[in-house]
Amino acid sequence: MDCLFCKIIAGDIPSAKVYEDDKVYAFRDINPMAPVHVLIVPKCHLASADEVSADNSAYVARIFEVIPEIAKAEGLANGYRVITNCGEHGCQSVKHLHFHLLGGKQLSEEMD
Ligand code: DGP
């Protein structure tokens, strides 16, 4: 499959790994929008949040279980933001489900 994040998970494309287990891979965004900008992805290929179902939601659950661990390790005691962009109107550029973990500064109140 010609998927950038599948290649990163497989190690075919290098990345700055932050966390890994059997279901989840997390790495630093190549174009950080905040002092901490980590991408957290399922190891199974799901194109976006629109493909989450009862068959694969264990991957998403694991992602949200590890977010507090990653946030703590990254020193985000003052809070952070988790975002997933979905589809064209959501401005999703990489078609493998991913959650942006942003923090390390006071983030904007803007959501769009
Ligand atoms: P989105 O617009 O929500 O689909 O976010 C995709 C993010 O992926 C964007 O913030 C930049 C990041 N990105 C794109 N290509 C690479 C890459 O090759 N390596 C890393 N680490 N991040 C990438």
mmCIF file of N, CA, C and O in Angstrom, residues 13-86:
data_model
loop_
_atom_site.group_PDB
_atom_site.id
_atom_site.type_symbol
_atom_site.label_atom_id
_atom_site.label_comp_id
_atom_site.label_asym_id
_atom_site.label_seq_id
_atom_site.Cartn_x
_atom_site.Cartn_y
_atom_site.Cartn_z
ATOM 1 N N ILE A 13 10.598 4.644 6.059
ATOM 2 C CA ILE A 13 10.887 6.080 6.043
ATOM 3 C C ILE A 13 11.230 6.460 7.476
ATOM 4 O O ILE A 13 10.499 6.099 8.404
ATOM 5 N N PRO A 14 12.366 7.163 7.684
ATOM 6 C CA PRO A 14 12.779 7.475 9.060
ATOM 7 C C PRO A 14 11.829 8.456 9.747
ATOM 8 O O PRO A 14 11.202 9.292 9.091
ATOM 9 N N SER A 15 11.740 8.334 11.055
ATOM 10 C CA SER A 15 10.939 9.268 11.849
ATOM 11 C C SER A 15 11.553 9.368 13.236
ATOM 12 O O SER A 15 12.324 8.502 13.644
ATOM 13 N N ALA A 16 11.200 10.434 13.927
ATOM 14 C CA ALA A 16 11.657 10.622 15.311
ATOM 15 C C ALA A 16 10.628 9.988 16.231
ATOM 16 O O ALA A 16 9.639 10.619 16.623
ATOM 17 N N LYS A 17 10.874 8.733 16.601
ATOM 18 C CA LYS A 17 9.903 7.967 17.385
ATOM 19 C C LYS A 17 9.799 8.496 18.808
ATOM 20 O O LYS A 17 10.806 8.783 19.453
ATOM 21 N N VAL A 18 8.565 8.597 19.277
ATOM 22 C CA VAL A 18 8.283 9.041 20.638
ATOM 23 C C VAL A 18 7.752 7.885 21.472
ATOM 24 O O VAL A 18 8.010 7.792 22.672
ATOM 25 N N TYR A 19 6.984 6.985 20.833
ATOM 26 C CA TYR A 19 6.334 5.882 21.556
ATOM 27 C C TYR A 19 5.983 4.803 20.552
ATOM 28 O O TYR A 19 5.640 5.101 19.403
ATOM 29 N N GLU A 20 6.013 3.537 21.016
ATOM 30 C CA GLU A 20 5.562 2.434 20.165
ATOM 31 C C GLU A 20 5.089 1.281 21.024
ATOM 32 O O GLU A 20 5.706 0.957 22.052
ATOM 33 N N ASP A 21 3.992 0.659 20.627
ATOM 34 C CA ASP A 21 3.602 -0.636 21.196
ATOM 35 C C ASP A 21 3.001 -1.469 20.063
ATOM 36 O O ASP A 21 3.202 -1.143 18.883
ATOM 37 N N ASP A 22 2.281 -2.534 20.404
ATOM 38 C CA ASP A 22 1.791 -3.420 19.344
ATOM 39 C C ASP A 22 0.695 -2.793 18.487
ATOM 40 O O ASP A 22 0.467 -3.236 17.358
ATOM 41 N N LYS A 23 0.036 -1.753 18.997
ATOM 42 C CA LYS A 23 -1.073 -1.143 18.246
ATOM 43 C C LYS A 23 -0.821 0.282 17.798
ATOM 44 O O LYS A 23 -1.523 0.785 16.908
ATOM 45 N N VAL A 24 0.150 0.950 18.418
ATOM 46 C CA VAL A 24 0.295 2.401 18.253
ATOM 47 C C VAL A 24 1.737 2.769 17.941
ATOM 48 O O VAL A 24 2.671 2.167 18.488
ATOM 49 N N TYR A 25 1.892 3.783 17.087
ATOM 50 C CA TYR A 25 3.205 4.367 16.832
ATOM 51 C C TYR A 25 3.051 5.883 16.943
ATOM 52 O O TYR A 25 2.060 6.441 16.448
ATOM 53 N N ALA A 26 4.007 6.534 17.593
ATOM 54 C CA ALA A 26 3.961 7.991 17.745
ATOM 55 C C ALA A 26 5.320 8.564 17.390
ATOM 56 O O ALA A 26 6.364 8.001 17.761
ATOM 57 N N PHE A 27 5.292 9.688 16.684
ATOM 58 C CA PHE A 27 6.532 10.294 16.199
ATOM 59 C C PHE A 27 6.338 11.795 16.042
ATOM 60 O O PHE A 27 5.204 12.289 15.978
ATOM 61 N N ARG A 28 7.453 12.516 15.950
ATOM 62 C CA ARG A 28 7.376 13.985 15.879
ATOM 63 C C ARG A 28 6.967 14.433 14.479
ATOM 64 O O ARG A 28 7.457 13.901 13.473
ATOM 65 N N ASP A 29 6.063 15.421 14.453
ATOM 66 C CA ASP A 29 5.618 15.978 13.186
ATOM 67 C C ASP A 29 6.791 16.686 12.506
ATOM 68 O O ASP A 29 7.579 17.389 13.146
ATOM 69 N N ILE A 30 6.900 16.491 11.199
ATOM 70 C CA ILE A 30 8.014 17.075 10.440
ATOM 71 C C ILE A 30 7.888 18.593 10.343
ATOM 72 O O ILE A 30 8.885 19.280 10.096
ATOM 73 N N ASN A 31 6.685 19.112 10.558
ATOM 74 C CA ASN A 31 6.426 20.550 10.445
ATOM 75 C C ASN A 31 5.710 21.022 11.710
ATOM 76 O O ASN A 31 4.517 21.328 11.682
ATOM 77 N N PRO A 32 6.439 21.080 12.834
ATOM 78 C CA PRO A 32 5.766 21.306 14.118
ATOM 79 C C PRO A 32 5.065 22.655 14.205
ATOM 80 O O PRO A 32 5.615 23.683 13.817
ATOM 81 N N MET A 33 3.839 22.616 14.744
ATOM 82 C CA MET A 33 3.023 23.822 14.914
ATOM 83 C C MET A 33 3.041 24.311 16.368
ATOM 84 O O MET A 33 2.356 25.268 16.701
ATOM 85 N N ALA A 34 3.790 23.634 17.206
ATOM 86 C CA ALA A 34 3.910 23.994 18.618
ATOM 87 C C ALA A 34 5.216 23.378 19.115
ATOM 88 O O ALA A 34 5.785 22.512 18.443
ATOM 89 N N PRO A 35 5.704 23.813 20.292
ATOM 90 C CA PRO A 35 6.958 23.240 20.802
ATOM 91 C C PRO A 35 6.912 21.714 20.894
ATOM 92 O O PRO A 35 7.929 21.046 20.666
ATOM 93 N N VAL A 36 5.755 21.169 21.255
ATOM 94 C CA VAL A 36 5.554 19.723 21.189
ATOM 95 C C VAL A 36 4.482 19.450 20.149
ATOM 96 O O VAL A 36 3.368 19.993 20.233
ATOM 97 N N HIS A 37 4.819 18.661 19.140
ATOM 98 C CA HIS A 37 3.847 18.298 18.099
ATOM 99 C C HIS A 37 4.138 16.854 17.704
ATOM 100 O O HIS A 37 5.050 16.569 16.918
ATOM 101 N N VAL A 38 3.356 15.967 18.291
ATOM 102 C CA VAL A 38 3.538 14.531 18.079
ATOM 103 C C VAL A 38 2.348 14.005 17.288
ATOM 104 O O VAL A 38 1.204 14.414 17.518
ATOM 105 N N LEU A 39 2.614 13.115 16.351
ATOM 106 C CA LEU A 39 1.559 12.418 15.611
ATOM 107 C C LEU A 39 1.431 11.013 16.185
ATOM 108 O O LEU A 39 2.433 10.315 16.353
ATOM 109 N N ILE A 40 0.199 10.618 16.473
ATOM 110 C CA ILE A 40 -0.061 9.306 17.065
ATOM 111 C C ILE A 40 -0.955 8.550 16.096
ATOM 112 O O ILE A 40 -2.033 9.037 15.735
ATOM 113 N N VAL A 41 -0.486 7.379 15.658
ATOM 114 C CA VAL A 41 -1.185 6.658 14.581
ATOM 115 C C VAL A 41 -1.426 5.202 14.983
ATOM 116 O O VAL A 41 -0.627 4.600 15.710
ATOM 117 N N PRO A 42 -2.516 4.620 14.481
ATOM 118 C CA PRO A 42 -2.723 3.183 14.653
ATOM 119 C C PRO A 42 -1.819 2.403 13.709
ATOM 120 O O PRO A 42 -1.558 2.853 12.578
ATOM 121 N N LYS A 43 -1.377 1.227 14.136
ATOM 122 C CA LYS A 43 -0.528 0.413 13.260
ATOM 123 C C LYS A 43 -1.320 -0.288 12.167
ATOM 124 O O LYS A 43 -0.711 -0.840 11.245
ATOM 125 N N CYS A 44 -2.635 -0.289 12.264
ATOM 126 C CA CYS A 44 -3.440 -0.776 11.136
ATOM 127 C C CYS A 44 -3.785 0.421 10.256
ATOM 128 O O CYS A 44 -3.887 1.554 10.732
ATOM 129 N N HIS A 45 -3.920 0.154 8.959
ATOM 130 C CA HIS A 45 -4.233 1.268 8.059
ATOM 131 C C HIS A 45 -5.718 1.579 8.094
ATOM 132 O O HIS A 45 -6.550 0.788 7.652
ATOM 133 N N LEU A 46 -6.034 2.762 8.626
ATOM 134 C CA LEU A 46 -7.379 3.332 8.538
ATOM 135 C C LEU A 46 -7.198 4.686 7.882
ATOM 136 O O LEU A 46 -6.331 5.468 8.301
ATOM 137 N N ALA A 47 -7.976 4.985 6.868
ATOM 138 C CA ALA A 47 -7.736 6.209 6.106
ATOM 139 C C ALA A 47 -7.996 7.462 6.931
ATOM 140 O O ALA A 47 -7.329 8.485 6.746
ATOM 141 N N SER A 48 -8.967 7.384 7.831
ATOM 142 C CA SER A 48 -9.313 8.570 8.628
ATOM 143 C C SER A 48 -10.230 8.140 9.759
ATOM 144 O O SER A 48 -10.618 6.956 9.861
ATOM 145 N N ALA A 49 -10.653 9.114 10.564
ATOM 146 C CA ALA A 49 -11.624 8.846 11.632
ATOM 147 C C ALA A 49 -12.930 8.304 11.069
ATOM 148 O O ALA A 49 -13.676 7.611 11.773
ATOM 149 N N ASP A 50 -13.179 8.589 9.815
ATOM 150 C CA ASP A 50 -14.421 8.135 9.186
ATOM 151 C C ASP A 50 -14.453 6.622 8.997
ATOM 152 O O ASP A 50 -15.514 6.060 8.707
ATOM 153 N N GLU A 51 -13.301 5.950 9.167
ATOM 154 C CA GLU A 51 -13.253 4.490 9.012
ATOM 155 C C GLU A 51 -13.226 3.759 10.352
ATOM 156 O O GLU A 51 -13.089 2.536 10.382
ATOM 157 N N VAL A 52 -13.353 4.496 11.449
ATOM 158 C CA VAL A 52 -13.361 3.834 12.761
ATOM 159 C C VAL A 52 -14.689 3.106 12.942
ATOM 160 O O VAL A 52 -15.761 3.639 12.644
ATOM 161 N N SER A 53 -14.593 1.859 13.425
ATOM 162 C CA SER A 53 -15.788 1.042 13.642
ATOM 163 C C SER A 53 -15.524 0.123 14.833
ATOM 164 O O SER A 53 -14.404 0.090 15.379
ATOM 165 N N ALA A 54 -16.539 -0.674 15.176
ATOM 166 C CA ALA A 54 -16.381 -1.624 16.285
ATOM 167 C C ALA A 54 -15.278 -2.635 15.991
ATOM 168 O O ALA A 54 -14.677 -3.195 16.914
ATOM 169 N N ASP A 55 -14.986 -2.878 14.718
ATOM 170 C CA ASP A 55 -13.950 -3.849 14.348
ATOM 171 C C ASP A 55 -12.537 -3.358 14.642
ATOM 172 O O ASP A 55 -11.617 -4.169 14.772
ATOM 173 N N ASN A 56 -12.333 -2.046 14.671
ATOM 174 C CA ASN A 56 -10.970 -1.517 14.809
ATOM 175 C C ASN A 56 -10.819 -0.498 15.942
ATOM 176 O O ASN A 56 -9.732 0.061 16.120
ATOM 177 N N SER A 57 -11.874 -0.256 16.692
ATOM 178 C CA SER A 57 -11.829 0.826 17.679
ATOM 179 C C SER A 57 -10.859 0.541 18.827
ATOM 180 O O SER A 57 -10.510 1.467 19.570
ATOM 181 N N ALA A 58 -10.394 -0.700 18.965
ATOM 182 C CA ALA A 58 -9.393 -0.989 19.999
ATOM 183 C C ALA A 58 -8.103 -0.210 19.730
ATOM 184 O O ALA A 58 -7.395 0.166 20.673
ATOM 185 N N TYR A 59 -7.822 0.041 18.461
ATOM 186 C CA TYR A 59 -6.631 0.835 18.115
ATOM 187 C C TYR A 59 -6.800 2.276 18.592
ATOM 188 O O TYR A 59 -5.867 2.890 19.113
ATOM 189 N N VAL A 60 -7.989 2.795 18.399
ATOM 190 C CA VAL A 60 -8.247 4.180 18.804
ATOM 191 C C VAL A 60 -8.274 4.279 20.334
ATOM 192 O O VAL A 60 -7.754 5.236 20.914
ATOM 193 N N ALA A 61 -8.870 3.270 20.958
ATOM 194 C CA ALA A 61 -8.874 3.258 22.423
ATOM 195 C C ALA A 61 -7.445 3.256 22.959
ATOM 196 O O ALA A 61 -7.124 3.999 23.898
ATOM 197 N N ARG A 62 -6.587 2.438 22.371
ATOM 198 C CA ARG A 62 -5.186 2.387 22.822
ATOM 199 C C ARG A 62 -4.511 3.739 22.636
ATOM 200 O O ARG A 62 -3.743 4.201 23.499
ATOM 201 N N ILE A 63 -4.785 4.390 21.505
ATOM 202 C CA ILE A 63 -4.205 5.719 21.284
ATOM 203 C C ILE A 63 -4.571 6.649 22.440
ATOM 204 O O ILE A 63 -3.707 7.339 23.000
ATOM 205 N N PHE A 64 -5.849 6.639 22.841
ATOM 206 C CA PHE A 64 -6.255 7.550 23.911
ATOM 207 C C PHE A 64 -5.776 7.081 25.280
ATOM 208 O O PHE A 64 -5.663 7.900 26.195
ATOM 209 N N GLU A 65 -5.447 5.805 25.413
ATOM 210 C CA GLU A 65 -4.824 5.339 26.657
ATOM 211 C C GLU A 65 -3.388 5.846 26.764
ATOM 212 O O GLU A 65 -2.918 6.140 27.872
ATOM 213 N N VAL A 66 -2.687 5.935 25.642
ATOM 214 C CA VAL A 66 -1.272 6.315 25.707
ATOM 215 C C VAL A 66 -1.064 7.823 25.622
ATOM 216 O O VAL A 66 0.016 8.307 25.974
ATOM 217 N N ILE A 67 -2.068 8.564 25.188
ATOM 218 C CA ILE A 67 -1.899 10.022 25.102
ATOM 219 C C ILE A 67 -1.466 10.619 26.451
ATOM 220 O O ILE A 67 -0.505 11.411 26.481
ATOM 221 N N PRO A 68 -2.093 10.268 27.562
ATOM 222 C CA PRO A 68 -1.617 10.851 28.829
ATOM 223 C C PRO A 68 -0.173 10.475 29.152
ATOM 224 O O PRO A 68 0.563 11.282 29.729
ATOM 225 N N GLU A 69 0.241 9.263 28.781
ATOM 226 C CA GLU A 69 1.637 8.855 29.010
ATOM 227 C C GLU A 69 2.591 9.704 28.180
ATOM 228 O O GLU A 69 3.629 10.156 28.660
ATOM 229 N N ILE A 70 2.239 9.886 26.909
ATOM 230 C CA ILE A 70 3.095 10.686 26.034
ATOM 231 C C ILE A 70 3.119 12.135 26.513
ATOM 232 O O ILE A 70 4.180 12.768 26.586
ATOM 233 N N ALA A 71 1.955 12.654 26.865
ATOM 234 C CA ALA A 71 1.890 14.051 27.332
ATOM 235 C C ALA A 71 2.756 14.237 28.583
ATOM 236 O O ALA A 71 3.476 15.239 28.701
ATOM 237 N N LYS A 72 2.702 13.270 29.485
ATOM 238 C CA LYS A 72 3.517 13.378 30.699
ATOM 239 C C LYS A 72 4.997 13.339 30.353
ATOM 240 O O LYS A 72 5.793 14.139 30.854
ATOM 241 N N ALA A 73 5.372 12.409 29.473
ATOM 242 C CA ALA A 73 6.779 12.282 29.078
ATOM 243 C C ALA A 73 7.281 13.531 28.356
ATOM 244 O O ALA A 73 8.467 13.861 28.427
ATOM 245 N N GLU A 74 6.356 14.233 27.676
ATOM 246 C CA GLU A 74 6.732 15.443 26.931
ATOM 247 C C GLU A 74 6.642 16.699 27.797
ATOM 248 O O GLU A 74 6.868 17.804 27.300
ATOM 249 N N GLY A 75 6.239 16.527 29.061
ATOM 250 C CA GLY A 75 6.206 17.664 29.984
ATOM 251 C C GLY A 75 5.014 18.588 29.807
ATOM 252 O O GLY A 75 5.108 19.785 30.101
ATOM 253 N N LEU A 76 3.885 18.030 29.374
ATOM 254 C CA LEU A 76 2.722 18.875 29.069
ATOM 255 C C LEU A 76 1.779 18.978 30.278
ATOM 256 O O LEU A 76 0.552 18.850 30.130
ATOM 257 N N ALA A 77 2.355 19.274 31.435
ATOM 258 C CA ALA A 77 1.552 19.316 32.664
ATOM 259 C C ALA A 77 0.512 20.436 32.633
ATOM 260 O O ALA A 77 -0.487 20.382 33.360
ATOM 261 N N ASN A 78 0.733 21.453 31.810
ATOM 262 C CA ASN A 78 -0.212 22.576 31.748
ATOM 263 C C ASN A 78 -1.305 22.370 30.702
ATOM 264 O O ASN A 78 -2.098 23.292 30.464
ATOM 265 N N GLY A 79 -1.335 21.222 30.071
ATOM 266 C CA GLY A 79 -2.402 20.928 29.124
ATOM 267 C C GLY A 79 -1.907 20.799 27.700
ATOM 268 O O GLY A 79 -0.738 21.064 27.388
ATOM 269 N N TYR A 80 -2.815 20.388 26.862
ATOM 270 C CA TYR A 80 -2.465 20.125 25.462
ATOM 271 C C TYR A 80 -3.742 20.004 24.644
ATOM 272 O O TYR A 80 -4.856 20.054 25.190
ATOM 273 N N ARG A 81 -3.576 19.835 23.347
ATOM 274 C CA ARG A 81 -4.713 19.678 22.438
ATOM 275 C C ARG A 81 -4.499 18.424 21.602
ATOM 276 O O ARG A 81 -3.360 18.140 21.185
ATOM 277 N N VAL A 82 -5.578 17.692 21.349
ATOM 278 C CA VAL A 82 -5.550 16.514 20.468
ATOM 279 C C VAL A 82 -6.520 16.782 19.323
ATOM 280 O O VAL A 82 -7.682 17.124 19.561
ATOM 281 N N ILE A 83 -6.008 16.649 18.103
ATOM 282 C CA ILE A 83 -6.807 16.967 16.914
ATOM 283 C C ILE A 83 -6.662 15.835 15.905
ATOM 284 O O ILE A 83 -5.556 15.301 15.719
ATOM 285 N N THR A 84 -7.757 15.493 15.226
ATOM 286 C CA THR A 84 -7.628 14.686 14.021
ATOM 287 C C THR A 84 -8.377 15.388 12.896
ATOM 288 O O THR A 84 -9.523 15.807 13.059
ATOM 289 N N ASN A 85 -7.699 15.581 11.794
ATOM 290 C CA ASN A 85 -8.315 16.162 10.608
ATOM 291 C C ASN A 85 -8.890 15.026 9.768
ATOM 292 O O ASN A 85 -8.257 13.978 9.623
ATOM 293 N N CYS A 86 -10.087 15.257 9.217
ATOM 294 C CA CYS A 86 -10.771 14.185 8.486
ATOM 295 C C CYS A 86 -11.307 14.713 7.163
ATOM 296 O O CYS A 86 -12.146 15.627 7.146
#
